[in-house]
PDB file of C-alpha atoms in Angstrom:
ATOM      1  CA  MET U   1      73.149  -6.655   7.610  1.00 39.00           C
ATOM      2  CA  GLN U   2      74.107  -4.134  10.315  1.00 40.00           C
ATOM      3  CA  ALA U   3      70.562  -3.530  11.298  1.00 41.00           C
ATOM      4  CA  ARG U   4      70.006  -6.972  12.644  1.00 45.00           C
ATOM      5  CA  SER U   5      68.922  -5.748  15.997  1.00 48.00           C
ATOM      6  CA  CYS U   6      67.145  -2.655  14.437  1.00 46.00           C
ATOM      7  CA  LEU U   7      64.844  -4.711  12.142  1.00 47.00           C
ATOM      8  CA  SER U   8      64.255  -7.451  14.633  1.00 52.00           C
ATOM      9  CA  ASN U   9      63.203  -5.110  17.285  1.00 55.00           C
ATOM     10  CA  THR U  10      61.007  -3.242  14.916  1.00 52.00           C
ATOM     11  CA  LEU U  11      59.292  -6.705  14.022  1.00 49.00           C
ATOM     12  CA  VAL U  12      58.923  -7.604  17.744  1.00 56.00           C
ATOM     13  CA  GLN U  13      57.583  -4.263  18.700  1.00 56.00           C
ATOM     14  CA  LEU U  14      55.013  -4.405  15.893  1.00 51.00           C
ATOM     15  CA  SER U  15      54.200  -7.983  16.609  1.00 51.00           C
ATOM     16  CA  ASN U  16      53.377  -7.140  20.079  1.00 53.00           C
ATOM     17  CA  THR U  17      51.301  -4.457  19.254  1.00 47.00           C
ATOM     18  CA  LEU U  18      49.378  -6.573  16.750  1.00 42.00           C
ATOM     19  CA  MET U  19      49.368  -9.677  18.763  1.00 42.00           C
ATOM     20  CA  SER U  20      48.198  -8.291  21.941  1.00 45.00           C
ATOM     21  CA  SER U  21      44.598  -7.739  19.980  1.00 41.00           C
ATOM     22  CA  TYR U  22      44.374 -11.598  19.657  1.00 40.00           C
ATOM     23  CA  PRO U  23      43.294 -13.700  22.615  1.00 42.00           C
ATOM     24  CA  ALA U  24      45.447 -16.782  23.244  1.00 43.00           C
ATOM     25  CA  GLU U  25      44.403 -19.784  21.590  1.00 42.00           C
ATOM     26  CA  THR U  26      42.851 -22.307  23.940  1.00 40.00           C
ATOM     27  CA  ASN U  27      40.889 -25.145  22.236  1.00 41.00           C
ATOM     28  CA  VAL U  28      41.916 -25.762  18.582  1.00 41.00           C
ATOM     29  CA  VAL U  29      39.366 -28.378  17.922  1.00 45.00           C
ATOM     30  CA  ALA U  30      36.201 -26.134  19.186  1.00 45.00           C
ATOM     31  CA  THR U  31      37.246 -22.816  17.454  1.00 48.00           C
ATOM     32  CA  PRO U  32      37.179 -22.573  13.825  1.00 51.00           C
ATOM     33  CA  VAL U  33      40.710 -22.702  12.204  1.00 48.00           C
ATOM     34  CA  PRO U  34      41.737 -19.151  11.127  1.00 53.00           C
ATOM     35  CA  VAL U  35      42.527 -18.855   7.430  1.00 50.00           C
ATOM     36  CA  GLU U  36      46.226 -18.156   7.860  1.00 53.00           C
ATOM     37  CA  ALA U  37      46.435 -21.120  10.475  1.00 52.00           C
ATOM     38  CA  SER U  38      45.248 -23.676   7.954  1.00 55.00           C
ATOM     39  CA  VAL U  39      47.977 -22.852   5.495  1.00 56.00           C
ATOM     40  CA  THR U  40      50.764 -23.917   8.162  1.00 66.00           C
ATOM     41  CA  PRO U  41      50.682 -27.480   9.028  1.00 75.00           C
ATOM     42  CA  ASN U  42      50.302 -28.174  12.678  1.00 81.00           C
ATOM     43  CA  ALA U  43      53.364 -30.046  13.002  1.00 80.00           C
ATOM     44  CA  VAL U  44      55.430 -26.982  12.114  1.00 79.00           C
ATOM     45  CA  ARG U  45      53.686 -24.682  14.325  1.00 80.00           C
ATOM     46  CA  ALA U  46      54.069 -27.145  17.164  1.00 82.00           C
ATOM     47  CA  LEU U  47      57.802 -27.031  16.313  1.00 80.00           C
ATOM     48  CA  PHE U  48      58.007 -23.456  16.463  1.00 80.00           C
ATOM     49  CA  ARG U  49      56.512 -23.382  20.078  1.00 82.00           C
ATOM     50  CA  ARG U  50      59.737 -24.555  21.535  1.00 85.00           C
ATOM     51  CA  TRP U  51      61.646 -21.399  21.757  1.00 88.00           C
ATOM     52  CA  TRP U  52      65.018 -22.778  20.933  1.00 90.00           C
ATOM     53  CA  ILE U  53      64.125 -24.147  17.524  1.00 92.00           C
ATOM     54  CA  PRO U  54      63.134 -20.643  16.275  1.00 93.00           C
ATOM     55  CA  PHE U  55      66.263 -19.250  17.964  1.00 94.00           C
ATOM     56  CA  ALA U  56      68.444 -21.667  16.475  1.00 95.00           C
ATOM     57  CA  ALA U  57      66.715 -20.987  13.037  1.00 95.00           C
ATOM     58  CA  SER U  58      67.325 -17.374  13.565  1.00 95.00           C
ATOM     59  CA  SER U  59      70.933 -17.792  14.057  1.00 96.00           C
ATOM     60  CA  LEU U  60      71.421 -20.248  11.251  1.00 96.00           C
ATOM     61  CA  PHE U  61      69.625 -17.822   8.806  1.00 97.00           C
ATOM     62  CA  VAL U  62      71.230 -14.650  10.066  1.00 95.00           C
ATOM     63  CA  VAL U  63      74.720 -16.177   9.931  1.00 96.00           C
ATOM     64  CA  SER U  64      74.421 -17.857   6.589  1.00 97.00           C
ATOM     65  CA  GLY U  65      72.639 -14.866   5.232  1.00 96.00           C
ATOM     66  CA  HIS U  66      75.401 -12.726   6.005  1.00 96.00           C
ATOM     67  CA  LEU U  67      77.925 -14.959   4.479  1.00 96.00           C
ATOM     68  CA  LEU U  68      75.770 -14.971   1.255  1.00 96.00           C
ATOM     69  CA  ILE U  69      75.742 -11.297   1.265  1.00 96.00           C
ATOM     70  CA  LYS U  70      79.478 -10.984   1.668  1.00 95.00           C
ATOM     71  CA  SER U  71      80.192 -13.563  -1.061  1.00 94.00           C
ATOM     72  CA  GLY U  72      77.815 -11.908  -3.312  1.00 94.00           C
ATOM     73  CA  LEU U  73      79.254  -8.463  -2.717  1.00 93.00           C
ATOM     74  CA  SER U  74      82.839  -9.715  -3.570  1.00 90.00           C
ATOM     75  CA  ALA U  75      81.394 -11.029  -6.875  1.00 88.00           C
ATOM     76  CA  VAL U  76      80.126  -7.607  -7.836  1.00 85.00           C
ATOM     77  CA  ALA U  77      82.452  -5.646  -9.987  1.00 67.00           C
ATOM     78  CA  GLN U  78      84.591  -3.580  -7.673  1.00 63.00           C
ATOM     79  CA  GLY U  79      85.601  -0.722  -9.900  1.00 57.00           C
ATOM     80  CA  MET U  80      82.695   1.524 -10.449  1.00 60.00           C
ATOM     81  CA  PRO U  81      83.638   4.712  -8.984  1.00 63.00           C
ATOM     82  CA  SER U  82      81.874   6.892 -11.552  1.00 67.00           C
ATOM     83  CA  LEU U  83      78.385   5.520 -10.502  1.00 74.00           C
ATOM     84  CA  SER U  84      76.541   7.386  -7.739  1.00 81.00           C
ATOM     85  CA  LEU U  85      75.909   5.823  -4.290  1.00 80.00           C
ATOM     86  CA  TRP U  86      72.352   4.682  -4.897  1.00 84.00           C
ATOM     87  CA  THR U  87      73.504   3.160  -8.360  1.00 88.00           C
ATOM     88  CA  ARG U  88      76.080   1.330  -6.678  1.00 88.00           C
ATOM     89  CA  VAL U  89      73.915   0.017  -3.855  1.00 90.00           C
ATOM     90  CA  LEU U  90      71.142  -1.070  -6.497  1.00 90.00           C
ATOM     91  CA  HIS U  91      73.863  -3.083  -8.224  1.00 89.00           C
ATOM     92  CA  CYS U  92      74.753  -4.863  -4.898  1.00 91.00           C
ATOM     93  CA  VAL U  93      71.109  -5.656  -4.099  1.00 92.00           C
ATOM     94  CA  MET U  94      70.331  -7.077  -7.268  1.00 90.00           C
ATOM     95  CA  GLN U  95      73.109  -9.488  -7.313  1.00 91.00           C
ATOM     96  CA  GLY U  96      71.687 -12.884  -6.834  1.00 92.00           C
ATOM     97  CA  GLN U  97      73.457 -14.025  -3.711  1.00 94.00           C
ATOM     98  CA  VAL U  98      73.081 -10.743  -1.837  1.00 95.00           C
ATOM     99  CA  ALA U  99      69.384 -10.898  -2.638  1.00 96.00           C
ATOM    100  CA  ALA U 100      69.087 -14.153  -1.288  1.00 97.00           C
ATOM    101  CA  GLY U 101      71.237 -13.358   1.667  1.00 96.00           C
ATOM    102  CA  LEU U 102      69.075 -10.496   2.417  1.00 95.00           C
ATOM    103  CA  LEU U 103      66.157 -12.641   2.157  1.00 96.00           C
ATOM    104  CA  LEU U 104      67.687 -15.358   4.430  1.00 96.00           C
ATOM    105  CA  TYR U 105      68.511 -12.421   6.957  1.00 93.00           C
ATOM    106  CA  PHE U 106      64.738 -11.369   6.848  1.00 93.00           C
ATOM    107  CA  LEU U 107      63.620 -14.884   7.538  1.00 95.00           C
ATOM    108  CA  GLY U 108      66.087 -14.955  10.506  1.00 95.00           C
ATOM    109  CA  SER U 109      64.433 -11.761  11.941  1.00 91.00           C
ATOM    110  CA  LEU U 110      61.121 -13.598  11.670  1.00 91.00           C
ATOM    111  CA  CYS U 111      62.418 -16.536  13.504  1.00 93.00           C
ATOM    112  CA  TRP U 112      63.924 -14.425  16.153  1.00 91.00           C
ATOM    113  CA  MET U 113      60.536 -12.585  16.547  1.00 87.00           C
ATOM    114  CA  MET U 114      58.958 -16.081  17.245  1.00 89.00           C
ATOM    115  CA  ALA U 115      61.551 -16.837  19.869  1.00 91.00           C
ATOM    116  CA  VAL U 116      61.370 -13.558  21.529  1.00 88.00           C
ATOM    117  CA  ALA U 117      57.513 -14.110  21.859  1.00 86.00           C
ATOM    118  CA  GLN U 118      58.281 -17.155  24.049  1.00 88.00           C
ATOM    119  CA  GLN U 119      61.421 -16.127  26.056  1.00 87.00           C
ATOM    120  CA  GLU U 120      62.429 -13.056  27.779  1.00 86.00           C
ATOM    121  CA  ILE U 121      64.594 -10.665  25.697  1.00 83.00           C
ATOM    122  CA  SER U 122      67.120 -10.582  28.446  1.00 84.00           C
ATOM    123  CA  PHE U 123      67.453 -14.225  28.039  1.00 88.00           C
ATOM    124  CA  LEU U 124      67.854 -14.458  24.537  1.00 89.00           C
ATOM    125  CA  TYR U 125      70.141 -11.551  23.773  1.00 87.00           C
ATOM    126  CA  PRO U 126      73.326 -13.083  25.536  1.00 88.00           C
ATOM    127  CA  LEU U 127      72.703 -16.157  23.560  1.00 91.00           C
ATOM    128  CA  SER U 128      72.493 -14.413  20.270  1.00 92.00           C
ATOM    129  CA  SER U 129      75.981 -13.197  20.770  1.00 93.00           C
ATOM    130  CA  VAL U 130      76.843 -16.688  19.399  1.00 95.00           C
ATOM    131  CA  ASN U 131      76.105 -15.163  15.891  1.00 95.00           C
ATOM    132  CA  TYR U 132      79.287 -12.721  16.340  1.00 95.00           C
ATOM    133  CA  VAL U 133      81.399 -15.999  17.072  1.00 96.00           C
ATOM    134  CA  LEU U 134      79.839 -17.880  14.214  1.00 96.00           C
ATOM    135  CA  VAL U 135      80.116 -15.268  11.676  1.00 96.00           C
ATOM    136  CA  VAL U 136      84.029 -14.736  12.693  1.00 96.00           C
ATOM    137  CA  PHE U 137      84.686 -18.392  12.497  1.00 96.00           C
ATOM    138  CA  ALA U 138      82.890 -18.892   9.219  1.00 96.00           C
ATOM    139  CA  SER U 139      84.364 -15.884   7.570  1.00 96.00           C
ATOM    140  CA  SER U 140      87.889 -17.371   8.260  1.00 95.00           C
ATOM    141  CA  MET U 141      86.734 -20.938   6.946  1.00 95.00           C
ATOM    142  CA  PHE U 142      84.906 -19.963   3.764  1.00 94.00           C
ATOM    143  CA  PHE U 143      86.710 -16.740   2.828  1.00 94.00           C
ATOM    144  CA  GLY U 144      90.038 -17.309   4.245  1.00 94.00           C
ATOM    145  CA  GLU U 145      90.091 -14.165   6.341  1.00 94.00           C
ATOM    146  CA  THR U 146      92.963 -13.767   8.812  1.00 94.00           C
ATOM    147  CA  VAL U 147      91.455 -13.462  12.379  1.00 94.00           C
ATOM    148  CA  SER U 148      94.000 -12.283  14.567  1.00 94.00           C
ATOM    149  CA  LEU U 149      94.196 -12.964  18.154  1.00 95.00           C
ATOM    150  CA  ARG U 150      93.281  -9.233  18.688  1.00 96.00           C
ATOM    151  CA  ARG U 151      90.076  -9.577  16.711  1.00 95.00           C
ATOM    152  CA  LEU U 152      89.247 -12.821  18.384  1.00 96.00           C
ATOM    153  CA  SER U 153      89.622 -11.321  21.945  1.00 96.00           C
ATOM    154  CA  GLY U 154      87.567  -8.320  20.734  1.00 96.00           C
ATOM    155  CA  VAL U 155      84.604 -10.672  19.851  1.00 96.00           C
ATOM    156  CA  MET U 156      85.070 -12.555  23.235  1.00 96.00           C
ATOM    157  CA  LEU U 157      84.858  -9.237  25.037  1.00 96.00           C
ATOM    158  CA  ILE U 158      81.688  -8.451  23.175  1.00 96.00           C
ATOM    159  CA  VAL U 159      80.142 -11.723  24.167  1.00 95.00           C
ATOM    160  CA  LEU U 160      81.103 -11.298  27.728  1.00 95.00           C
ATOM    161  CA  GLY U 161      79.664  -7.566  27.712  1.00 94.00           C
ATOM    162  CA  MET U 162      76.147  -8.955  26.178  1.00 93.00           C
ATOM    163  CA  VAL U 163      76.106 -11.542  28.807  1.00 92.00           C
ATOM    164  CA  LEU U 164      76.800  -9.066  31.562  1.00 91.00           C
ATOM    165  CA  MET U 165      74.460  -6.327  30.177  1.00 87.00           C
ATOM    166  CA  ASN U 166      71.394  -8.664  30.477  1.00 84.00           C
ATOM    167  CA  ARG U 167      72.301 -10.395  33.563  1.00 78.00           C
ATOM    168  CA  LYS U 168      70.927  -7.904  35.767  1.00 55.00           C
ATOM    169  CA  ALA U 169      67.745  -7.113  33.353  1.00 49.00           C
ATOM    170  CA  ARG U 170      66.034  -9.894  35.333  1.00 50.00           C
ATOM    171  CA  GLY U 171      65.040  -7.719  38.192  1.00 50.00           C
ATOM    172  CA  PRO U 172      61.454  -6.788  38.827  1.00 48.00           C
ATOM    173  CA  ALA U 173      59.530  -5.530  35.788  1.00 46.00           C
ATOM    174  CA  GLN U 174      58.793  -1.648  35.887  1.00 41.00           C
TER     175      GLN U 174
ATOM    176  CA  MET P   1      84.154   8.051   1.522  1.00 85.00           C
ATOM    177  CA  SER P   2      86.414   5.048   2.815  1.00 91.00           C
ATOM    178  CA  PRO P   3      84.814   1.804   3.416  1.00 92.00           C
ATOM    179  CA  LYS P   4      85.442   1.854   7.316  1.00 94.00           C
ATOM    180  CA  LEU P   5      83.749   5.210   7.608  1.00 95.00           C
ATOM    181  CA  MET P   6      80.811   3.698   5.683  1.00 95.00           C
ATOM    182  CA  ILE P   7      80.602   0.855   8.156  1.00 96.00           C
ATOM    183  CA  TRP P   8      80.880   3.193  11.163  1.00 96.00           C
ATOM    184  CA  LEU P   9      78.282   5.618   9.875  1.00 96.00           C
ATOM    185  CA  SER P  10      76.155   2.606   9.244  1.00 96.00           C
ATOM    186  CA  VAL P  11      76.060   1.518  12.879  1.00 96.00           C
ATOM    187  CA  ILE P  12      75.491   5.076  13.933  1.00 96.00           C
ATOM    188  CA  LEU P  13      72.621   5.657  11.788  1.00 96.00           C
ATOM    189  CA  SER P  14      71.071   2.322  12.915  1.00 94.00           C
ATOM    190  CA  ALA P  15      71.354   3.306  16.545  1.00 93.00           C
ATOM    191  CA  VAL P  16      69.739   6.517  15.737  1.00 94.00           C
ATOM    192  CA  ALA P  17      67.115   4.829  13.742  1.00 93.00           C
ATOM    193  CA  GLN P  18      66.252   2.636  16.872  1.00 89.00           C
ATOM    194  CA  ILE P  19      65.689   5.701  19.066  1.00 90.00           C
ATOM    195  CA  PHE P  20      63.247   7.110  16.378  1.00 92.00           C
ATOM    196  CA  LEU P  21      61.467   3.695  16.188  1.00 88.00           C
ATOM    197  CA  LYS P  22      61.054   3.744  19.802  1.00 87.00           C
ATOM    198  CA  GLN P  23      59.937   7.405  19.798  1.00 89.00           C
ATOM    199  CA  GLY P  24      57.388   6.689  16.966  1.00 88.00           C
ATOM    200  CA  LEU P  25      55.956   3.586  18.585  1.00 83.00           C
ATOM    201  CA  SER P  26      55.556   5.053  22.099  1.00 85.00           C
ATOM    202  CA  SER P  27      53.777   8.259  20.804  1.00 84.00           C
ATOM    203  CA  LEU P  28      51.456   5.808  18.949  1.00 80.00           C
ATOM    204  CA  GLN P  29      50.796   3.870  21.995  1.00 78.00           C
ATOM    205  CA  LYS P  30      50.052   7.309  23.854  1.00 78.00           C
ATOM    206  CA  ARG P  31      47.529   8.062  21.036  1.00 75.00           C
ATOM    207  CA  ARG P  32      45.834   4.844  21.720  1.00 67.00           C
ATOM    208  CA  ALA P  33      45.643   4.222  17.925  1.00 57.00           C
ATOM    209  CA  GLY P  34      42.986   1.578  18.395  1.00 63.00           C
ATOM    210  CA  ARG P  35      42.754  -2.280  18.779  1.00 67.00           C
ATOM    211  CA  ASN P  36      42.027  -3.600  15.227  1.00 74.00           C
ATOM    212  CA  PRO P  37      45.257  -4.264  13.067  1.00 74.00           C
ATOM    213  CA  GLY P  38      43.866  -1.941  10.291  1.00 77.00           C
ATOM    214  CA  SER P  39      44.089   1.080  12.622  1.00 77.00           C
ATOM    215  CA  ILE P  40      47.200   0.237  14.203  1.00 75.00           C
ATOM    216  CA  ILE P  41      49.027  -0.039  10.609  1.00 79.00           C
ATOM    217  CA  LEU P  42      47.333   3.373   9.662  1.00 81.00           C
ATOM    218  CA  GLY P  43      48.631   4.805  12.891  1.00 79.00           C
ATOM    219  CA  VAL P  44      52.266   3.329  12.132  1.00 80.00           C
ATOM    220  CA  VAL P  45      52.121   4.880   8.531  1.00 81.00           C
ATOM    221  CA  ARG P  46      51.091   8.295   9.736  1.00 82.00           C
ATOM    222  CA  GLU P  47      53.669   8.589  12.320  1.00 86.00           C
ATOM    223  CA  VAL P  48      56.653  10.755  11.319  1.00 91.00           C
ATOM    224  CA  TYR P  49      59.127   9.046  13.657  1.00 91.00           C
ATOM    225  CA  VAL P  50      58.497   5.714  11.845  1.00 90.00           C
ATOM    226  CA  TRP P  51      59.358   7.238   8.431  1.00 92.00           C
ATOM    227  CA  LEU P  52      62.439   8.787   9.943  1.00 94.00           C
ATOM    228  CA  TRP P  53      63.399   5.290  11.118  1.00 93.00           C
ATOM    229  CA  GLY P  54      62.606   3.930   7.580  1.00 93.00           C
ATOM    230  CA  MET P  55      64.916   6.171   5.934  1.00 95.00           C
ATOM    231  CA  PHE P  56      67.618   5.959   8.495  1.00 96.00           C
ATOM    232  CA  PHE P  57      67.341   2.178   8.277  1.00 93.00           C
ATOM    233  CA  ALA P  58      67.709   2.292   4.405  1.00 93.00           C
ATOM    234  CA  LEU P  59      70.514   4.621   4.564  1.00 95.00           C
ATOM    235  CA  ALA P  60      72.263   2.272   7.008  1.00 95.00           C
ATOM    236  CA  THR P  61      71.845  -0.605   4.846  1.00 93.00           C
ATOM    237  CA  ALA P  62      73.085   1.022   1.679  1.00 93.00           C
ATOM    238  CA  LEU P  63      76.167   2.156   3.607  1.00 95.00           C
ATOM    239  CA  TRP P  64      76.624  -1.403   5.333  1.00 95.00           C
ATOM    240  CA  LEU P  65      76.662  -3.037   1.777  1.00 94.00           C
ATOM    241  CA  LEU P  66      78.883  -0.640   0.123  1.00 93.00           C
ATOM    242  CA  GLY P  67      81.462  -0.857   2.996  1.00 93.00           C
ATOM    243  CA  LEU P  68      81.127  -4.500   3.470  1.00 94.00           C
ATOM    244  CA  GLN P  69      82.283  -4.808  -0.286  1.00 92.00           C
ATOM    245  CA  LYS P  70      85.663  -3.868   0.764  1.00 91.00           C
ATOM    246  CA  LEU P  71      86.238  -5.171   3.952  1.00 94.00           C
ATOM    247  CA  ASP P  72      86.547  -8.441   5.933  1.00 94.00           C
ATOM    248  CA  LEU P  73      83.371  -9.950   7.221  1.00 96.00           C
ATOM    249  CA  SER P  74      85.042 -10.819  10.511  1.00 95.00           C
ATOM    250  CA  TYR P  75      86.138  -7.140  10.818  1.00 96.00           C
ATOM    251  CA  ALA P  76      82.954  -5.406   9.930  1.00 96.00           C
ATOM    252  CA  TYR P  77      80.248  -7.722  11.555  1.00 95.00           C
ATOM    253  CA  PRO P  78      81.369  -7.303  15.124  1.00 95.00           C
ATOM    254  CA  LEU P  79      81.405  -3.695  14.896  1.00 95.00           C
ATOM    255  CA  VAL P  80      77.474  -3.966  14.721  1.00 94.00           C
ATOM    256  CA  ALA P  81      77.680  -4.436  18.601  1.00 94.00           C
ATOM    257  CA  PHE P  82      78.928  -0.740  18.925  1.00 94.00           C
ATOM    258  CA  GLY P  83      75.202  -0.192  18.504  1.00 92.00           C
ATOM    259  CA  TYR P  84      74.526  -1.689  21.971  1.00 89.00           C
ATOM    260  CA  LEU P  85      76.732   1.267  23.364  1.00 91.00           C
ATOM    261  CA  LEU P  86      74.997   3.827  21.321  1.00 93.00           C
ATOM    262  CA  VAL P  87      71.602   2.822  22.040  1.00 90.00           C
ATOM    263  CA  ASN P  88      72.335   2.583  25.833  1.00 90.00           C
ATOM    264  CA  ILE P  89      73.823   6.161  25.704  1.00 91.00           C
ATOM    265  CA  LEU P  90      71.069   7.695  23.433  1.00 91.00           C
ATOM    266  CA  SER P  91      68.109   6.312  25.400  1.00 90.00           C
ATOM    267  CA  ALA P  92      69.670   7.364  28.814  1.00 90.00           C
ATOM    268  CA  PHE P  93      69.970  10.833  27.163  1.00 89.00           C
ATOM    269  CA  PHE P  94      66.792  11.149  25.308  1.00 88.00           C
ATOM    270  CA  PHE P  95      64.203   9.034  27.188  1.00 87.00           C
ATOM    271  CA  ARG P  96      65.890   9.226  30.597  1.00 88.00           C
ATOM    272  CA  GLU P  97      65.869   5.706  30.928  1.00 87.00           C
ATOM    273  CA  LYS P  98      67.658   4.512  34.117  1.00 87.00           C
ATOM    274  CA  VAL P  99      71.000   2.673  33.155  1.00 87.00           C
ATOM    275  CA  ASP P 100      72.712   1.193  36.283  1.00 88.00           C
ATOM    276  CA  SER P 101      76.335   0.972  36.872  1.00 90.00           C
ATOM    277  CA  SER P 102      76.596  -2.811  36.077  1.00 89.00           C
ATOM    278  CA  ARG P 103      75.121  -2.212  32.675  1.00 90.00           C
ATOM    279  CA  TRP P 104      77.326   0.750  31.937  1.00 92.00           C
ATOM    280  CA  ILE P 105      80.282  -1.684  32.804  1.00 94.00           C
ATOM    281  CA  ALA P 106      78.911  -4.355  30.602  1.00 93.00           C
ATOM    282  CA  VAL P 107      78.407  -1.627  27.734  1.00 93.00           C
ATOM    283  CA  ALA P 108      82.018  -0.569  28.346  1.00 95.00           C
ATOM    284  CA  ILE P 109      83.260  -3.993  27.867  1.00 96.00           C
ATOM    285  CA  ILE P 110      81.509  -4.307  24.596  1.00 95.00           C
ATOM    286  CA  GLY P 111      83.119  -0.882  23.768  1.00 95.00           C
ATOM    287  CA  VAL P 112      86.566  -2.177  24.380  1.00 96.00           C
ATOM    288  CA  GLY P 113      85.896  -5.309  22.385  1.00 96.00           C
ATOM    289  CA  VAL P 114      84.822  -3.141  19.285  1.00 96.00           C
ATOM    290  CA  MET P 115      87.748  -0.893  19.753  1.00 95.00           C
ATOM    291  CA  LEU P 116      90.022  -3.899  19.717  1.00 95.00           C
ATOM    292  CA  ILE P 117      88.571  -5.242  16.528  1.00 95.00           C
ATOM    293  CA  ALA P 118      88.485  -1.845  14.887  1.00 94.00           C
ATOM    294  CA  GLY P 119      92.243  -1.567  15.351  1.00 90.00           C
ATOM    295  CA  SER P 120      92.849  -5.203  14.200  1.00 82.00           C
TER     296      SER P 120
END
């Protein structure tokens, strides 16, 4: 969805607000295990402690989610001009693949949040521009979309801009 | 409404939604809504800007889905990057955030990239 950064930024900001009220976990053995922690196996939690794993998962989920959304949207009947805007949206959202894609997308945002909790956003943002490249390549591969040189160079400029935009952001914190 | 217009509107609404969210969460922080999660959530629910964010977000998503139905994914998806440009402009204007020249150059490069795609 369009709102990739919008949704994930919300989650990041909310989680920062919420998480700041909890002290960092120091000794797992001595402290009683919280209810939600006992649900998740320790191995999985340890896996997500490495920032690049949630980051890669977020890219995978966001890109595949969008591919599913697009493929589902194409399957929804096209000619419904008489229906109102919201009815047409409802038709789209209730299509199986679109719904699954949105769910994947949401999971991707959660993973992004986990990555952001461990690494600076100015470091992660340029890396996340790989999503644009992946989506464009996958669209041409799976949907047979023609990606012109012009479109490709546009994507490359976006990647370049995102790298430059966050390069200077590593200055002293304000 | 043409699909392209829907995509552009969706991108613009999302950027404005971000500004609303930022405004909402900072005024929440200023009011010091409390430390326990319950009162934080209550504070979030009471904040007008958070509601505005939600509405704009829903509308942007709806327009995105309708627009994407008729357009190439490789065309529409990169246009999301236009949001970076808008958010920089809006936050410099409304929040008086300092955006240095190297950042403006980077944002301009993104803008050129988006325009290339828009014309493709």
